[in-house]
Short mmCIF file of C-alpha atoms in Angstrom, two decimals:
data_model
loop_
_atom_site.label_atom_id
_atom_site.label_comp_id
_atom_site.label_asym_id
_atom_site.label_seq_id
_atom_site.Cartn_x
_atom_site.Cartn_y
_atom_site.Cartn_z
CA MET A 352 -31.21 -0.09 -23.15
CA GLY A 353 -28.15 -1.89 -24.52
CA PRO A 354 -28.11 -0.10 -27.90
CA ILE A 355 -28.36 3.27 -26.16
CA ARG A 356 -25.40 2.45 -23.95
CA GLY A 357 -23.40 1.45 -27.01
CA VAL A 358 -24.24 4.64 -28.87
CA LEU A 359 -23.32 6.84 -25.92
CA ALA A 360 -20.09 4.93 -25.25
CA TRP A 361 -19.02 5.33 -28.88
CA GLN A 362 -19.88 9.03 -28.70
CA CYS A 363 -17.30 9.33 -25.90
CA VAL A 364 -14.64 7.93 -28.22
CA LEU A 365 -15.63 10.29 -31.04
CA ASP A 366 -15.57 13.25 -28.65
CA ALA A 367 -12.05 12.29 -27.57
CA LEU A 368 -10.86 11.99 -31.18
CA VAL A 369 -12.23 15.41 -32.09
CA GLN A 370 -10.74 16.96 -28.95
CA ALA A 371 -7.35 15.48 -29.89
CA GLY A 372 -7.45 17.07 -33.34
CA ALA A 373 -9.44 14.73 -35.58
CA ASP A 374 -11.97 16.09 -38.03
CA ASP A 375 -15.49 16.89 -36.88
CA ASP A 376 -16.63 13.39 -37.83
CA GLY A 377 -13.78 11.75 -35.89
CA SER A 378 -11.72 10.92 -38.97
CA GLY A 379 -8.10 11.88 -39.52
CA SER A 380 -4.64 10.56 -38.79
CA LEU A 381 -3.71 10.28 -35.13
CA ASP A 382 -1.60 7.79 -33.19
CA VAL A 383 -4.16 6.35 -30.76
CA LEU A 384 -3.57 4.01 -27.83
CA ASP A 385 -6.60 2.12 -26.51
CA LEU A 386 -5.46 1.11 -23.03
CA GLY A 387 -7.43 -1.87 -21.81
CA GLY A 388 -9.12 -1.99 -25.21
CA GLY A 389 -10.47 -5.52 -24.75
CA THR A 390 -11.94 -7.14 -27.82
CA GLY A 391 -11.34 -4.07 -29.96
CA SER A 392 -14.87 -2.92 -30.66
CA ASP A 393 -13.79 0.73 -30.34
CA ALA A 394 -10.29 0.26 -31.72
CA VAL A 395 -11.50 -1.22 -34.99
CA ARG A 396 -13.94 1.62 -35.53
CA VAL A 397 -11.23 4.17 -34.75
CA ALA A 398 -8.89 2.50 -37.24
CA ALA A 399 -11.67 2.58 -39.85
CA LEU A 400 -11.69 6.37 -39.46
CA GLY A 401 -8.08 6.49 -40.62
CA HIS A 402 -6.17 6.51 -37.35
CA ARG A 403 -3.19 4.35 -36.35
CA VAL A 404 -4.39 2.31 -33.38
CA THR A 405 -2.58 0.27 -30.75
CA VAL A 406 -4.52 -1.84 -28.26
CA VAL A 407 -2.87 -2.87 -24.99
CA ASP A 408 -4.79 -5.43 -22.94
CA PRO A 409 -3.84 -8.13 -20.40
CA SER A 410 -6.11 -10.77 -21.96
CA PRO A 411 -4.77 -12.92 -24.84
CA ASP A 412 -8.32 -13.97 -25.68
CA ALA A 413 -9.44 -10.36 -25.93
CA LEU A 414 -6.51 -9.50 -28.19
CA ALA A 415 -7.28 -12.48 -30.41
CA ALA A 416 -10.88 -11.30 -30.71
CA SER A 417 -9.63 -7.81 -31.49
CA ALA A 418 -7.42 -9.14 -34.28
CA ARG A 419 -10.36 -11.06 -35.77
CA ARG A 420 -12.52 -7.95 -35.69
CA ALA A 421 -9.82 -5.97 -37.47
CA THR A 422 -9.40 -8.62 -40.16
CA GLU A 423 -13.14 -8.78 -40.76
CA ALA A 424 -13.31 -4.98 -41.00
CA GLY A 425 -10.31 -4.78 -43.31
CA VAL A 426 -8.28 -2.52 -41.03
CA GLN A 427 -4.99 -2.83 -39.19
CA ILE A 428 -4.51 -2.45 -35.46
CA GLU A 429 -1.55 -3.42 -33.31
CA GLY A 430 -2.43 -5.62 -30.33
CA LEU A 431 0.01 -5.85 -27.42
CA LEU A 432 -0.28 -8.05 -24.34
CA GLY A 433 0.17 -5.88 -21.26
CA ASP A 434 -1.44 -3.31 -18.99
CA SER A 435 -0.73 0.04 -17.41
CA ALA A 436 1.86 -1.46 -15.07
CA ASP A 437 4.21 -2.44 -17.92
CA LEU A 438 3.01 -0.02 -20.58
CA ALA A 439 6.46 1.55 -21.01
CA GLU A 440 7.78 -1.83 -22.17
CA HIS A 441 5.34 -1.84 -25.09
CA VAL A 442 4.73 1.78 -26.07
CA ALA A 443 7.51 4.33 -26.49
CA ASP A 444 7.38 7.46 -24.39
CA GLY A 445 6.08 10.51 -26.22
CA SER A 446 4.70 8.55 -29.19
CA ILE A 447 0.91 8.86 -28.83
CA ASP A 448 -1.53 11.66 -29.70
CA LEU A 449 -4.51 10.24 -27.79
CA VAL A 450 -4.76 7.65 -25.04
CA ILE A 451 -8.24 6.21 -24.60
CA CYS A 452 -8.54 4.92 -21.03
CA HIS A 453 -12.19 3.94 -20.78
CA GLY A 454 -13.36 1.55 -18.08
CA VAL A 455 -9.84 1.00 -16.73
CA LEU A 456 -9.29 3.11 -13.62
CA GLU A 457 -12.20 1.35 -11.91
CA HIS A 458 -10.25 -1.90 -11.83
CA VAL A 459 -6.49 -1.24 -11.63
CA LEU A 460 -4.68 -1.56 -8.32
CA ASP A 461 -3.33 2.01 -8.48
CA PRO A 462 -5.12 4.61 -10.62
CA ALA A 463 -2.31 7.13 -10.13
CA GLN A 464 0.21 4.73 -11.64
CA ALA A 465 -2.08 4.10 -14.60
CA VAL A 466 -2.43 7.83 -15.25
CA ASP A 467 1.35 8.29 -15.03
CA ALA A 468 1.88 5.48 -17.53
CA ALA A 469 -0.64 6.98 -19.94
CA ARG A 470 0.88 10.44 -19.58
CA ALA A 471 4.37 9.11 -20.35
CA ALA A 472 3.10 7.69 -23.65
CA LEU A 473 1.72 11.06 -24.79
CA ARG A 474 3.44 13.48 -27.10
CA PRO A 475 3.60 17.09 -25.89
CA GLY A 476 0.15 18.47 -26.55
CA GLY A 477 -1.35 14.97 -26.54
CA TRP A 478 -4.65 14.00 -24.91
CA LEU A 479 -5.88 11.49 -22.38
CA SER A 480 -9.57 10.53 -22.30
CA VAL A 481 -10.70 8.83 -19.10
CA LEU A 482 -14.13 7.27 -18.64
CA VAL A 483 -15.12 5.92 -15.22
CA GLY A 484 -18.22 5.02 -13.25
CA GLY A 485 -19.94 7.83 -11.37
CA ARG A 486 -20.19 7.60 -7.58
CA VAL A 487 -23.39 9.60 -7.12
CA ALA A 488 -25.30 7.28 -9.45
CA ALA A 489 -23.82 4.20 -7.80
CA VAL A 490 -24.80 5.39 -4.32
CA ALA A 491 -28.31 6.16 -5.51
CA ALA A 492 -28.64 2.73 -7.12
CA ARG A 493 -27.58 0.91 -3.95
CA ALA A 494 -29.90 3.00 -1.81
CA ALA A 495 -32.79 2.35 -4.19
CA ALA A 496 -32.10 -1.38 -3.86
CA GLY A 497 -32.25 -1.15 -0.07
CA ASP A 498 -28.48 -1.63 0.40
CA PHE A 499 -28.03 1.36 2.69
CA ALA A 500 -24.81 0.05 4.23
CA GLY A 501 -23.33 -0.43 0.78
CA ALA A 502 -24.42 3.04 -0.24
CA ARG A 503 -22.77 4.55 2.83
CA ALA A 504 -19.58 2.62 2.15
CA LEU A 505 -19.39 4.13 -1.33
CA VAL A 506 -19.98 7.61 0.06
CA GLU A 507 -17.11 7.23 2.52
CA ALA A 508 -14.59 5.52 0.20
CA THR A 509 -11.77 7.27 -1.66
CA PRO A 510 -11.06 6.11 -5.24
CA ASP A 511 -7.32 5.64 -4.92
CA ALA A 512 -5.11 2.62 -4.25
CA SER A 513 -6.82 2.18 -0.85
CA TRP A 514 -10.19 1.35 -2.46
CA ASP A 515 -11.37 -2.14 -1.50
CA LEU A 516 -12.04 -3.65 -4.92
CA ALA A 517 -13.09 -6.99 -3.44
CA GLY A 518 -15.49 -5.50 -0.93
CA LEU A 519 -16.84 -2.44 -2.74
CA GLY A 520 -16.57 -3.55 -6.35
CA PRO A 521 -15.14 -1.30 -9.09
CA ARG A 522 -14.15 2.23 -8.09
CA ARG A 523 -16.71 4.97 -8.47
CA TRP A 524 -15.75 8.60 -8.82
CA LEU A 525 -16.89 12.18 -8.38
CA LEU A 526 -15.99 14.58 -11.18
CA GLU A 527 -13.75 16.65 -8.94
CA GLU A 528 -11.86 13.54 -7.77
CA LEU A 529 -11.14 12.53 -11.35
CA GLU A 530 -10.00 16.00 -12.32
CA ALA A 531 -7.80 16.22 -9.23
CA LEU A 532 -6.14 12.92 -10.13
CA LEU A 533 -5.35 14.08 -13.65
CA SER A 534 -4.19 17.57 -12.71
CA GLY A 535 -2.04 16.12 -9.93
CA HIS A 536 -0.15 14.01 -12.45
CA GLY A 537 0.88 16.56 -15.01
CA LEU A 538 -2.27 16.83 -17.11
CA THR A 539 -4.66 19.73 -17.62
CA PRO A 540 -8.36 18.78 -17.54
CA VAL A 541 -10.12 20.59 -20.37
CA LEU A 542 -13.53 19.01 -20.81
CA ALA A 543 -15.76 16.98 -18.48
CA GLN A 544 -19.12 15.43 -19.29
CA GLY A 545 -21.59 12.88 -18.08
CA VAL A 546 -22.29 9.63 -19.90
CA ARG A 547 -25.75 8.12 -19.50
CA VAL A 548 -26.94 11.06 -17.44
CA LEU A 549 -30.57 10.01 -17.71
CA SER A 550 -30.82 6.97 -19.95
CA ASP A 551 -30.22 4.34 -17.23
CA GLU A 552 -33.36 5.55 -15.50
CA VAL A 553 -35.59 5.44 -18.57
CA PRO A 554 -37.39 2.09 -18.96
CA GLY A 555 -36.80 0.35 -22.25
CA VAL A 556 -40.52 0.17 -22.89
CA VAL A 557 -40.63 3.97 -22.89
CA VAL A 558 -37.82 4.26 -25.43
CA ASP A 559 -39.05 1.47 -27.69
CA GLY A 560 -42.75 2.17 -27.40
CA SER A 561 -42.89 5.60 -28.97
CA ALA A 562 -41.77 6.72 -32.41
CA GLY A 563 -38.77 9.02 -32.15
CA ALA A 564 -38.32 8.49 -28.40
CA ARG A 565 -34.82 7.07 -28.77
CA GLU A 566 -33.64 10.04 -30.81
CA GLN A 567 -35.24 12.43 -28.34
CA LEU A 568 -33.39 10.73 -25.49
CA TYR A 569 -30.08 11.03 -27.37
CA ALA A 570 -30.77 14.71 -27.91
CA LEU A 571 -31.59 15.23 -24.24
CA GLU A 572 -28.39 13.44 -23.19
CA ARG A 573 -26.34 15.70 -25.47
CA GLU A 574 -28.05 18.77 -24.04
CA VAL A 575 -27.39 18.03 -20.36
CA ARG A 576 -24.15 16.03 -20.37
CA ARG A 577 -21.84 19.04 -20.00
CA ILE A 578 -23.91 20.88 -17.41
CA PRO A 579 -21.98 20.13 -14.17
CA GLN A 580 -25.04 19.67 -12.00
CA PHE A 581 -26.34 16.98 -14.35
CA ALA A 582 -23.01 15.45 -15.34
CA GLY A 583 -22.02 14.85 -11.73
CA ARG A 584 -24.92 12.50 -11.11
CA SER A 585 -24.34 10.51 -14.29
CA ALA A 586 -23.70 6.76 -14.42
CA GLY A 587 -20.47 7.49 -16.27
CA LEU A 588 -18.00 10.37 -16.10
CA GLN A 589 -15.64 11.34 -18.90
CA THR A 590 -12.80 13.79 -18.54
CA MET A 591 -10.43 14.79 -21.33
CA ALA A 592 -7.09 16.21 -20.27
CA ARG A 593 -4.11 17.55 -22.19
CA LEU A 594 -0.39 17.18 -21.68
CA GLU A 595 0.87 20.71 -22.13
CA SER A 596 3.88 21.12 -24.40
CA THR A 597 6.12 22.32 -21.57
CA SER A 598 5.15 19.59 -19.08
CA HIS A 599 6.50 16.51 -20.82
CA PRO A 600 9.78 15.18 -19.35
#
């Protein structure tokens, strides 16, 4: 199911670009910050669409890999060593049209601080795309594996700075918790959707064993991902929020 995960993850990036004002195919000319962008697999593809891309990541090895990817692809990206805690030292306030914050809030010590840092980087009218792991799916997975105590612990935990990263693993969220975090820090949630609503539960043999099955699964994911009842039980949750023009300091 690896290729399916990759396709759906990239679709999240394209959705964020379009929401932030790119063309329907994701192309255009935006200032994009990929916070925690790792080895640059998304950043390079975004740059290839004509956007100006900055990657901020705490790993020198990841940034080196990102630079190699960019060179091989014939595009330019700016790689900066840092994280959400020192983002203001690397990225000027009010300079970014879209912050991509995918797979970050699960791991940082304080998600609220990370959101504040991302918001500060946005221009008035700019967008923040957040992608996190879903709590309903995580609870179900632990229960299915017989880890009932672990499942209960996830049910009772709160995905803020009090979350026990060592004991519980990466944070897992409910859609309303994510939207409350963003709206409580000066952003207006506009669009929420599930990522891998069903695909994690479909055996690879089913997808690979029938002609057209993969495309049918993609189509089904697109159909249900923005229906709240389905999105809320997804393995991944994406929310796109806007910094209103009057709310920037």
